[in-house]
Amino acid sequence: MKTALITGASRGIGEATAYQLAKEYDCVAIMSRNTDGKLNAVANQIHTTTNCECIPFTGDVSDFAFVEDCVRSLATSGHPVDTLVNNAGISLVGLFQDMTPEEFDCILRINVTSVYNTCHAVIPDMVRNQRGRILNISSVWGLVGASCEVAYSACKGGVNAFTRALAKELAPSNIQVNAIACGVIDTDMVRVLGEETLRELAEQTPLGRLGRPEDIAAAVSYLASDKASFITGQVLAVDGAFVL
Ligand code: NDP
């Protein structure tokens, strides 16, 4: 019985990753915050199209107690997490000087503290089982920094460093920790930029197009698979060569 937990799975990259891992796992647990029905729609889609069990959790991934409760309920129902995909995240575009302390704190909690929360909750079972995979969905902005996305870049740079450090700490327990630095992926998060900007971003991408959520899901699938059992502590850019 293999279980994957994917945060931010109601739409975008997390949704595509949930569909991909549902083909490969016995159970996928999916998490997101809004009560707009999208998460349940993803769960229904998985139930009707695969043999995979799908367990949705609605709540805020930056809430330590909520995450701990979800992971405990998975373990007690016979689904300790084998693969964790830390995908939930938000972006914040604007001048650094216009950012309030509350906004800075909020983006850090959702993009970084959440990764602490989920890892802290799943690692004890992974150590006990002497196996596990943790995939952090990061960004090329965490590698090179983006103007008007200082806080977001800081979050993703932090996630990259977190990934490398945790990989070293958990390697003796046969737990691999990797990150994927996404380029521009066609989801709600970037659609707010408008069609004109997205066209320019596609032109600036050497492969000549925006990434698709499925491109990231495929990389997650690979890094979570046995084929990647000697890969840990890496930040893999999946970006069509956007930052080369
Ligand atoms: P979307 O905005 O399409 O989806 C974000 C997902 O995260 C939603 O499921 C949302 O849930 C969930 N989420 C946000 N905040 C919380 C929270 N506090 N608690 C629980 N769930 C939450 O984004 P993408 O699919 O584009 O992004 C996914 C990840 O990929 C993010 O970490 C992002 O930073 C990263 N990324 C994306 C890039 C892109 O170009 N799209 C580029 C680089 C990195 P809900 O529906 O409930 O709001």
PDB file of C-alpha atoms and ligand atoms in Angstrom:
ATOM      1  CA  MET A   1       0.000   0.000   0.000  1.00  0.00           C
ATOM      2  CA  LYS A   2       1.731   3.177  -1.195  1.00  0.00           C
ATOM      3  CA  THR A   3       0.463   6.628  -0.320  1.00  0.00           C
ATOM      4  CA  ALA A   4       1.323  10.072  -1.652  1.00  0.00           C
ATOM      5  CA  LEU A   5       0.317  13.387  -0.092  1.00  0.00           C
ATOM      6  CA  ILE A   6       0.082  16.371  -2.435  1.00  0.00           C
ATOM      7  CA  THR A   7      -0.576  19.871  -1.126  1.00  0.00           C
ATOM      8  CA  GLY A   8      -2.292  22.512  -3.246  1.00  0.00           C
ATOM      9  CA  ALA A   9      -3.984  19.868  -5.381  1.00  0.00           C
ATOM     10  CA  SER A  10      -7.271  21.627  -6.173  1.00  0.00           C
ATOM     11  CA  ARG A  11      -5.870  23.112  -9.407  1.00  0.00           C
ATOM     12  CA  GLY A  12      -2.763  23.797 -11.458  1.00  0.00           C
ATOM     13  CA  ILE A  13       0.420  21.829 -10.862  1.00  0.00           C
ATOM     14  CA  GLY A  14      -0.908  20.061  -7.765  1.00  0.00           C
ATOM     15  CA  GLU A  15      -4.016  18.845  -9.599  1.00  0.00           C
ATOM     16  CA  ALA A  16      -1.949  17.461 -12.503  1.00  0.00           C
ATOM     17  CA  THR A  17       0.424  15.815 -10.016  1.00  0.00           C
ATOM     18  CA  ALA A  18      -2.478  14.203  -8.173  1.00  0.00           C
ATOM     19  CA  TYR A  19      -3.800  12.705 -11.440  1.00  0.00           C
ATOM     20  CA  GLN A  20      -0.330  11.444 -12.345  1.00  0.00           C
ATOM     21  CA  LEU A  21       0.419   9.875  -8.953  1.00  0.00           C
ATOM     22  CA  ALA A  22      -3.085   8.364  -8.793  1.00  0.00           C
ATOM     23  CA  LYS A  23      -1.951   6.112 -11.661  1.00  0.00           C
ATOM     24  CA  GLU A  24       1.067   4.982  -9.632  1.00  0.00           C
ATOM     25  CA  TYR A  25      -0.053   4.832  -5.991  1.00  0.00           C
ATOM     26  CA  ASP A  26      -2.722   2.957  -4.037  1.00  0.00           C
ATOM     27  CA  CYS A  27      -3.799   6.116  -2.245  1.00  0.00           C
ATOM     28  CA  VAL A  28      -3.334   9.839  -2.829  1.00  0.00           C
ATOM     29  CA  ALA A  29      -4.202  12.362  -0.143  1.00  0.00           C
ATOM     30  CA  ILE A  30      -4.841  15.825  -1.531  1.00  0.00           C
ATOM     31  CA  MET A  31      -4.982  19.105   0.329  1.00  0.00           C
ATOM     32  CA  SER A  32      -6.042  22.680  -0.363  1.00  0.00           C
ATOM     33  CA  ARG A  33      -7.627  25.566   1.467  1.00  0.00           C
ATOM     34  CA  ASN A  34     -10.760  26.863  -0.299  1.00  0.00           C
ATOM     35  CA  THR A  35     -14.171  25.310   0.207  1.00  0.00           C
ATOM     36  CA  ASP A  36     -15.213  25.994  -3.405  1.00  0.00           C
ATOM     37  CA  GLY A  37     -15.640  22.308  -4.296  1.00  0.00           C
ATOM     38  CA  LYS A  38     -12.596  22.093  -6.570  1.00  0.00           C
ATOM     39  CA  LEU A  39     -10.691  19.721  -4.294  1.00  0.00           C
ATOM     40  CA  ASN A  40     -13.667  17.348  -4.094  1.00  0.00           C
ATOM     41  CA  ALA A  41     -14.013  17.514  -7.884  1.00  0.00           C
ATOM     42  CA  VAL A  42     -10.395  16.352  -8.201  1.00  0.00           C
ATOM     43  CA  ALA A  43     -11.071  13.529  -5.728  1.00  0.00           C
ATOM     44  CA  ASN A  44     -14.177  12.476  -7.690  1.00  0.00           C
ATOM     45  CA  GLN A  45     -12.238  12.494 -10.947  1.00  0.00           C
ATOM     46  CA  ILE A  46      -9.600  10.213  -9.405  1.00  0.00           C
ATOM     47  CA  HIS A  47     -12.278   7.891  -7.980  1.00  0.00           C
ATOM     48  CA  THR A  48     -14.034   7.554 -11.308  1.00  0.00           C
ATOM     49  CA  THR A  49     -10.951   7.155 -13.520  1.00  0.00           C
ATOM     50  CA  THR A  50      -8.502   5.112 -11.423  1.00  0.00           C
ATOM     51  CA  ASN A  51      -8.390   2.375  -8.808  1.00  0.00           C
ATOM     52  CA  CYS A  52      -6.555   4.719  -6.484  1.00  0.00           C
ATOM     53  CA  GLU A  53      -8.133   5.756  -3.197  1.00  0.00           C
ATOM     54  CA  CYS A  54      -8.258   9.540  -2.862  1.00  0.00           C
ATOM     55  CA  ILE A  55      -8.606  11.345   0.464  1.00  0.00           C
ATOM     56  CA  PRO A  56      -9.226  15.121   0.346  1.00  0.00           C
ATOM     57  CA  PHE A  57      -8.315  17.433   3.247  1.00  0.00           C
ATOM     58  CA  THR A  58      -9.535  21.029   3.268  1.00  0.00           C
ATOM     59  CA  GLY A  59      -7.495  23.447   5.357  1.00  0.00           C
ATOM     60  CA  ASP A  60      -4.541  25.770   5.541  1.00  0.00           C
ATOM     61  CA  VAL A  61      -1.202  24.072   4.980  1.00  0.00           C
ATOM     62  CA  SER A  62       0.505  26.788   7.017  1.00  0.00           C
ATOM     63  CA  ASP A  63      -1.451  25.582  10.088  1.00  0.00           C
ATOM     64  CA  PHE A  64       0.825  23.158  11.933  1.00  0.00           C
ATOM     65  CA  ALA A  65      -1.970  21.473  13.941  1.00  0.00           C
ATOM     66  CA  PHE A  66      -4.169  20.964  10.851  1.00  0.00           C
ATOM     67  CA  VAL A  67      -1.336  19.337   8.899  1.00  0.00           C
ATOM     68  CA  GLU A  68      -0.352  17.158  11.835  1.00  0.00           C
ATOM     69  CA  ASP A  69      -3.982  15.978  12.238  1.00  0.00           C
ATOM     70  CA  CYS A  70      -4.250  15.107   8.533  1.00  0.00           C
ATOM     71  CA  VAL A  71      -1.036  13.086   8.526  1.00  0.00           C
ATOM     72  CA  ARG A  72      -1.983  11.329  11.783  1.00  0.00           C
ATOM     73  CA  SER A  73      -5.404  10.380  10.407  1.00  0.00           C
ATOM     74  CA  LEU A  74      -3.755   9.007   7.259  1.00  0.00           C
ATOM     75  CA  ALA A  75      -1.348   6.899   9.322  1.00  0.00           C
ATOM     76  CA  THR A  76      -4.044   5.549  11.630  1.00  0.00           C
ATOM     77  CA  SER A  77      -6.164   4.529   8.625  1.00  0.00           C
ATOM     78  CA  GLY A  78      -3.230   2.512   7.263  1.00  0.00           C
ATOM     79  CA  HIS A  79      -1.858   5.171   4.906  1.00  0.00           C
ATOM     80  CA  PRO A  80       1.470   6.424   6.228  1.00  0.00           C
ATOM     81  CA  VAL A  81       2.877   8.863   3.675  1.00  0.00           C
ATOM     82  CA  ASP A  82       5.554   7.391   1.375  1.00  0.00           C
ATOM     83  CA  THR A  83       5.797  10.409  -0.939  1.00  0.00           C
ATOM     84  CA  LEU A  84       5.179  14.004   0.041  1.00  0.00           C
ATOM     85  CA  VAL A  85       4.770  16.683  -2.624  1.00  0.00           C
ATOM     86  CA  ASN A  86       4.991  20.186  -1.152  1.00  0.00           C
ATOM     87  CA  ASN A  87       3.239  22.110  -3.893  1.00  0.00           C
ATOM     88  CA  ALA A  88       0.830  24.583  -2.247  1.00  0.00           C
ATOM     89  CA  GLY A  89       1.990  28.137  -2.680  1.00  0.00           C
ATOM     90  CA  ILE A  90       1.074  31.709  -3.466  1.00  0.00           C
ATOM     91  CA  SER A  91       2.834  34.484  -5.321  1.00  0.00           C
ATOM     92  CA  LEU A  92       2.934  38.170  -4.574  1.00  0.00           C
ATOM     93  CA  VAL A  93       3.859  40.616  -7.335  1.00  0.00           C
ATOM     94  CA  GLY A  94       4.729  44.217  -6.527  1.00  0.00           C
ATOM     95  CA  LEU A  95       7.456  46.605  -5.498  1.00  0.00           C
ATOM     96  CA  PHE A  96       9.382  45.503  -2.411  1.00  0.00           C
ATOM     97  CA  GLN A  97       8.803  48.869  -0.714  1.00  0.00           C
ATOM     98  CA  ASP A  98       5.019  48.473  -1.092  1.00  0.00           C
ATOM     99  CA  MET A  99       4.981  45.124   0.713  1.00  0.00           C
ATOM    100  CA  THR A 100       3.576  45.258   4.240  1.00  0.00           C
ATOM    101  CA  PRO A 101       4.994  43.214   7.147  1.00  0.00           C
ATOM    102  CA  GLU A 102       1.722  41.250   7.168  1.00  0.00           C
ATOM    103  CA  GLU A 103       2.058  40.360   3.475  1.00  0.00           C
ATOM    104  CA  PHE A 104       5.688  39.312   3.938  1.00  0.00           C
ATOM    105  CA  ASP A 105       4.783  37.158   6.919  1.00  0.00           C
ATOM    106  CA  CYS A 106       1.822  35.599   5.054  1.00  0.00           C
ATOM    107  CA  ILE A 107       3.829  34.537   1.991  1.00  0.00           C
ATOM    108  CA  LEU A 108       6.565  33.083   4.192  1.00  0.00           C
ATOM    109  CA  ARG A 109       4.034  31.061   6.173  1.00  0.00           C
ATOM    110  CA  ILE A 110       2.291  29.628   3.103  1.00  0.00           C
ATOM    111  CA  ASN A 111       5.403  28.994   0.984  1.00  0.00           C
ATOM    112  CA  VAL A 112       8.005  28.034   3.592  1.00  0.00           C
ATOM    113  CA  THR A 113       6.493  27.296   7.014  1.00  0.00           C
ATOM    114  CA  SER A 114       4.070  24.939   5.273  1.00  0.00           C
ATOM    115  CA  VAL A 115       7.031  22.875   4.062  1.00  0.00           C
ATOM    116  CA  TYR A 116       8.287  22.640   7.634  1.00  0.00           C
ATOM    117  CA  ASN A 117       4.787  21.590   8.774  1.00  0.00           C
ATOM    118  CA  THR A 118       4.316  18.757   6.297  1.00  0.00           C
ATOM    119  CA  CYS A 119       7.885  17.472   6.551  1.00  0.00           C
ATOM    120  CA  HIS A 120       7.748  17.545  10.340  1.00  0.00           C
ATOM    121  CA  ALA A 121       4.539  15.512  10.248  1.00  0.00           C
ATOM    122  CA  VAL A 122       5.585  12.813   7.760  1.00  0.00           C
ATOM    123  CA  ILE A 123       9.252  12.247   8.608  1.00  0.00           C
ATOM    124  CA  PRO A 124       8.763  10.088  11.743  1.00  0.00           C
ATOM    125  CA  ASP A 125       6.899   7.396   9.745  1.00  0.00           C
ATOM    126  CA  MET A 126       9.378   7.655   6.868  1.00  0.00           C
ATOM    127  CA  VAL A 127      12.293   7.144   9.274  1.00  0.00           C
ATOM    128  CA  ARG A 128      10.508   4.203  10.895  1.00  0.00           C
ATOM    129  CA  ASN A 129       9.921   2.650   7.459  1.00  0.00           C
ATOM    130  CA  GLN A 130      13.439   3.559   6.282  1.00  0.00           C
ATOM    131  CA  ARG A 131      12.078   4.949   3.024  1.00  0.00           C
ATOM    132  CA  GLY A 132      10.422   8.073   1.709  1.00  0.00           C
ATOM    133  CA  ARG A 133      10.427  10.749  -0.960  1.00  0.00           C
ATOM    134  CA  ILE A 134       9.931  14.456  -0.444  1.00  0.00           C
ATOM    135  CA  LEU A 135       9.464  16.715  -3.490  1.00  0.00           C
ATOM    136  CA  ASN A 136       9.370  20.460  -3.031  1.00  0.00           C
ATOM    137  CA  ILE A 137       7.835  22.493  -5.840  1.00  0.00           C
ATOM    138  CA  SER A 138      10.074  25.503  -6.111  1.00  0.00           C
ATOM    139  CA  SER A 139      10.803  28.131  -8.727  1.00  0.00           C
ATOM    140  CA  VAL A 140      13.575  29.379 -10.954  1.00  0.00           C
ATOM    141  CA  TRP A 141      13.087  32.685  -9.098  1.00  0.00           C
ATOM    142  CA  GLY A 142      14.567  30.905  -6.079  1.00  0.00           C
ATOM    143  CA  LEU A 143      17.724  30.400  -8.163  1.00  0.00           C
ATOM    144  CA  VAL A 144      18.142  33.802  -9.786  1.00  0.00           C
ATOM    145  CA  GLY A 145      15.648  36.160  -8.081  1.00  0.00           C
ATOM    146  CA  ALA A 146      12.881  38.170  -9.748  1.00  0.00           C
ATOM    147  CA  SER A 147      12.307  41.896  -9.674  1.00  0.00           C
ATOM    148  CA  CYS A 148       8.936  42.691  -8.036  1.00  0.00           C
ATOM    149  CA  GLU A 149       8.864  39.198  -6.529  1.00  0.00           C
ATOM    150  CA  VAL A 150      11.420  39.635  -3.746  1.00  0.00           C
ATOM    151  CA  ALA A 151       9.437  37.806  -1.070  1.00  0.00           C
ATOM    152  CA  TYR A 152       8.470  34.998  -3.434  1.00  0.00           C
ATOM    153  CA  SER A 153      12.092  34.609  -4.575  1.00  0.00           C
ATOM    154  CA  ALA A 154      13.240  34.554  -0.947  1.00  0.00           C
ATOM    155  CA  CYS A 155      10.684  31.834  -0.158  1.00  0.00           C
ATOM    156  CA  LYS A 156      11.740  29.620  -3.049  1.00  0.00           C
ATOM    157  CA  GLY A 157      15.455  30.210  -2.403  1.00  0.00           C
ATOM    158  CA  GLY A 158      14.736  29.152   1.167  1.00  0.00           C
ATOM    159  CA  VAL A 159      12.935  26.040  -0.031  1.00  0.00           C
ATOM    160  CA  ASN A 160      15.936  25.159  -2.215  1.00  0.00           C
ATOM    161  CA  ALA A 161      18.336  25.448   0.742  1.00  0.00           C
ATOM    162  CA  PHE A 162      15.862  23.558   2.959  1.00  0.00           C
ATOM    163  CA  THR A 163      15.808  20.781   0.344  1.00  0.00           C
ATOM    164  CA  ARG A 164      19.587  20.391   0.212  1.00  0.00           C
ATOM    165  CA  ALA A 165      20.028  20.480   3.996  1.00  0.00           C
ATOM    166  CA  LEU A 166      17.180  18.070   4.748  1.00  0.00           C
ATOM    167  CA  ALA A 167      18.439  15.714   2.031  1.00  0.00           C
ATOM    168  CA  LYS A 168      21.781  15.438   3.821  1.00  0.00           C
ATOM    169  CA  GLU A 169      20.113  14.907   7.188  1.00  0.00           C
ATOM    170  CA  LEU A 170      17.703  12.218   5.959  1.00  0.00           C
ATOM    171  CA  ALA A 171      19.940  10.343   3.528  1.00  0.00           C
ATOM    172  CA  PRO A 172      21.072   7.831   6.192  1.00  0.00           C
ATOM    173  CA  SER A 173      17.376   6.920   6.621  1.00  0.00           C
ATOM    174  CA  ASN A 174      16.986   6.258   2.884  1.00  0.00           C
ATOM    175  CA  ILE A 175      14.737   9.283   2.419  1.00  0.00           C
ATOM    176  CA  GLN A 176      15.367  11.362  -0.695  1.00  0.00           C
ATOM    177  CA  VAL A 177      14.536  15.065  -0.756  1.00  0.00           C
ATOM    178  CA  ASN A 178      14.555  16.979  -4.033  1.00  0.00           C
ATOM    179  CA  ALA A 179      13.078  20.171  -5.429  1.00  0.00           C
ATOM    180  CA  ILE A 180      11.781  21.150  -8.832  1.00  0.00           C
ATOM    181  CA  ALA A 181      12.493  24.709  -9.908  1.00  0.00           C
ATOM    182  CA  CYS A 182       9.584  25.450 -12.219  1.00  0.00           C
ATOM    183  CA  GLY A 183       9.832  27.931 -15.042  1.00  0.00           C
ATOM    184  CA  VAL A 184       6.678  29.682 -16.209  1.00  0.00           C
ATOM    185  CA  ILE A 185       3.867  27.149 -16.004  1.00  0.00           C
ATOM    186  CA  ASP A 186       0.417  27.872 -17.434  1.00  0.00           C
ATOM    187  CA  THR A 187      -1.776  27.958 -14.311  1.00  0.00           C
ATOM    188  CA  ASP A 188      -3.996  30.437 -12.453  1.00  0.00           C
ATOM    189  CA  MET A 189      -0.882  31.725 -10.675  1.00  0.00           C
ATOM    190  CA  VAL A 190       0.559  33.258 -13.857  1.00  0.00           C
ATOM    191  CA  ARG A 191      -2.660  33.847 -15.839  1.00  0.00           C
ATOM    192  CA  VAL A 192      -3.194  36.960 -13.708  1.00  0.00           C
ATOM    193  CA  LEU A 193      -0.246  38.484 -15.604  1.00  0.00           C
ATOM    194  CA  GLY A 194      -2.390  38.752 -18.753  1.00  0.00           C
ATOM    195  CA  GLU A 195      -2.125  37.270 -22.240  1.00  0.00           C
ATOM    196  CA  GLU A 196       0.396  39.785 -23.578  1.00  0.00           C
ATOM    197  CA  THR A 197       2.897  39.115 -20.759  1.00  0.00           C
ATOM    198  CA  LEU A 198       2.409  35.374 -21.047  1.00  0.00           C
ATOM    199  CA  ARG A 199       3.129  35.553 -24.768  1.00  0.00           C
ATOM    200  CA  GLU A 200       6.365  37.438 -24.018  1.00  0.00           C
ATOM    201  CA  LEU A 201       7.332  34.910 -21.345  1.00  0.00           C
ATOM    202  CA  ALA A 202       6.767  32.068 -23.813  1.00  0.00           C
ATOM    203  CA  GLU A 203       8.993  33.880 -26.331  1.00  0.00           C
ATOM    204  CA  GLN A 204      11.709  34.299 -23.667  1.00  0.00           C
ATOM    205  CA  THR A 205      11.621  30.551 -23.019  1.00  0.00           C
ATOM    206  CA  PRO A 206      14.084  28.837 -25.392  1.00  0.00           C
ATOM    207  CA  LEU A 207      11.711  25.905 -25.885  1.00  0.00           C
ATOM    208  CA  GLY A 208       9.211  28.489 -27.144  1.00  0.00           C
ATOM    209  CA  ARG A 209       6.228  27.770 -24.937  1.00  0.00           C
ATOM    210  CA  LEU A 210       4.998  27.976 -21.378  1.00  0.00           C
ATOM    211  CA  GLY A 211       5.285  24.841 -19.293  1.00  0.00           C
ATOM    212  CA  ARG A 212       2.215  22.729 -18.683  1.00  0.00           C
ATOM    213  CA  PRO A 213       1.242  21.434 -15.223  1.00  0.00           C
ATOM    214  CA  GLU A 214       1.759  17.934 -16.678  1.00  0.00           C
ATOM    215  CA  ASP A 215       5.444  18.780 -17.374  1.00  0.00           C
ATOM    216  CA  ILE A 216       5.969  19.266 -13.638  1.00  0.00           C
ATOM    217  CA  ALA A 217       3.838  16.239 -12.728  1.00  0.00           C
ATOM    218  CA  ALA A 218       6.059  14.092 -14.970  1.00  0.00           C
ATOM    219  CA  ALA A 219       9.197  15.324 -13.190  1.00  0.00           C
ATOM    220  CA  VAL A 220       7.602  14.619  -9.803  1.00  0.00           C
ATOM    221  CA  SER A 221       6.675  11.127 -10.973  1.00  0.00           C
ATOM    222  CA  TYR A 222      10.254  10.468 -12.050  1.00  0.00           C
ATOM    223  CA  LEU A 223      11.887  11.836  -8.884  1.00  0.00           C
ATOM    224  CA  ALA A 224       9.445   9.847  -6.742  1.00  0.00           C
ATOM    225  CA  SER A 225      10.102   6.634  -8.661  1.00  0.00           C
ATOM    226  CA  ASP A 226      12.646   3.864  -8.133  1.00  0.00           C
ATOM    227  CA  LYS A 227      14.473   5.165 -11.224  1.00  0.00           C
ATOM    228  CA  ALA A 228      15.598   8.149  -9.152  1.00  0.00           C
ATOM    229  CA  SER A 229      16.732   6.223  -6.085  1.00  0.00           C
ATOM    230  CA  PHE A 230      20.294   7.676  -6.207  1.00  0.00           C
ATOM    231  CA  ILE A 231      19.154  11.290  -6.629  1.00  0.00           C
ATOM    232  CA  THR A 232      18.829  13.463  -3.548  1.00  0.00           C
ATOM    233  CA  GLY A 233      19.453  17.070  -2.535  1.00  0.00           C
ATOM    234  CA  GLN A 234      18.933  18.307  -6.096  1.00  0.00           C
ATOM    235  CA  VAL A 235      17.044  21.301  -7.407  1.00  0.00           C
ATOM    236  CA  LEU A 236      15.971  20.290 -10.907  1.00  0.00           C
ATOM    237  CA  ALA A 237      15.005  23.141 -13.222  1.00  0.00           C
ATOM    238  CA  VAL A 238      11.989  22.211 -15.347  1.00  0.00           C
ATOM    239  CA  ASP A 239      11.735  25.458 -17.240  1.00  0.00           C
ATOM    240  CA  GLY A 240      12.329  25.022 -20.980  1.00  0.00           C
ATOM    241  CA  ALA A 241      15.775  26.608 -20.377  1.00  0.00           C
ATOM    242  CA  PHE A 242      14.188  29.872 -19.156  1.00  0.00           C
ATOM    243  CA  VAL A 243      17.083  30.671 -16.783  1.00  0.00           C
ATOM    244  CA  LEU A 244      20.070  29.209 -18.601  1.00  0.00           C
TER     245      LEU A 244
HETATM  246  P1  NDP B   1      -2.166  27.753  -8.436  1.00  0.00           P
HETATM  247  O1  NDP B   1      -2.396  29.139  -7.931  1.00  0.00           O
HETATM  248  O2  NDP B   1      -2.778  27.317  -9.699  1.00  0.00           O
HETATM  249  O3  NDP B   1      -2.571  26.688  -7.299  1.00  0.00           O
HETATM  250  C1  NDP B   1      -2.114  26.865  -5.986  1.00  0.00           C
HETATM  251  C2  NDP B   1      -2.588  25.721  -5.143  1.00  0.00           C
HETATM  252  O4  NDP B   1      -2.077  25.923  -3.794  1.00  0.00           O
HETATM  253  C3  NDP B   1      -4.098  25.646  -5.030  1.00  0.00           C
HETATM  254  O5  NDP B   1      -4.504  24.307  -4.942  1.00  0.00           O
HETATM  255  C4  NDP B   1      -4.359  26.356  -3.705  1.00  0.00           C
HETATM  256  O6  NDP B   1      -5.544  25.932  -3.069  1.00  0.00           O
HETATM  257  C5  NDP B   1      -3.171  25.888  -2.887  1.00  0.00           C
HETATM  258  N1  NDP B   1      -2.924  26.739  -1.729  1.00  0.00           N
HETATM  259  C6  NDP B   1      -2.537  28.037  -1.727  1.00  0.00           C
HETATM  260  N2  NDP B   1      -2.418  28.478  -0.467  1.00  0.00           N
HETATM  261  C7  NDP B   1      -2.749  27.433   0.349  1.00  0.00           C
HETATM  262  C8  NDP B   1      -2.827  27.279   1.740  1.00  0.00           C
HETATM  263  N3  NDP B   1      -2.523  28.256   2.580  1.00  0.00           N
HETATM  264  N4  NDP B   1      -3.213  26.068   2.233  1.00  0.00           N
HETATM  265  C9  NDP B   1      -3.524  25.049   1.398  1.00  0.00           C
HETATM  266  N5  NDP B   1      -3.460  25.136   0.062  1.00  0.00           N
HETATM  267  C10 NDP B   1      -3.083  26.330  -0.455  1.00  0.00           C
HETATM  268  O7  NDP B   1      -0.578  27.617  -8.476  1.00  0.00           O
HETATM  269  P2  NDP B   1       0.401  26.688  -9.339  1.00  0.00           P
HETATM  270  O8  NDP B   1      -0.205  25.378  -9.601  1.00  0.00           O
HETATM  271  O9  NDP B   1       0.920  27.499 -10.437  1.00  0.00           O
HETATM  272  O10 NDP B   1       1.599  26.575  -8.283  1.00  0.00           O
HETATM  273  C11 NDP B   1       1.896  25.393  -7.558  1.00  0.00           C
HETATM  274  C12 NDP B   1       3.296  25.544  -6.997  1.00  0.00           C
HETATM  275  O11 NDP B   1       4.200  25.741  -8.080  1.00  0.00           O
HETATM  276  C13 NDP B   1       3.487  26.735  -6.072  1.00  0.00           C
HETATM  277  O12 NDP B   1       4.320  26.387  -4.996  1.00  0.00           O
HETATM  278  C14 NDP B   1       4.169  27.760  -6.950  1.00  0.00           C
HETATM  279  O13 NDP B   1       4.943  28.667  -6.213  1.00  0.00           O
HETATM  280  C15 NDP B   1       5.022  26.856  -7.823  1.00  0.00           C
HETATM  281  N6  NDP B   1       5.443  27.481  -9.062  1.00  0.00           N
HETATM  282  C16 NDP B   1       4.533  27.823 -10.039  1.00  0.00           C
HETATM  283  C17 NDP B   1       4.952  28.462 -11.193  1.00  0.00           C
HETATM  284  C18 NDP B   1       4.042  28.840 -12.295  1.00  0.00           C
HETATM  285  O14 NDP B   1       4.521  29.444 -13.271  1.00  0.00           O
HETATM  286  N7  NDP B   1       2.766  28.503 -12.252  1.00  0.00           N
HETATM  287  C19 NDP B   1       6.373  28.802 -11.385  1.00  0.00           C
HETATM  288  C20 NDP B   1       7.234  28.418 -10.302  1.00  0.00           C
HETATM  289  C21 NDP B   1       6.765  27.771  -9.199  1.00  0.00           C
HETATM  290  P3  NDP B   1      -6.940  26.720  -3.191  1.00  0.00           P
HETATM  291  O15 NDP B   1      -7.557  26.298  -4.490  1.00  0.00           O
HETATM  292  O16 NDP B   1      -7.680  26.232  -2.001  1.00  0.00           O
HETATM  293  O17 NDP B   1      -6.607  28.178  -3.134  1.00  0.00           O
END
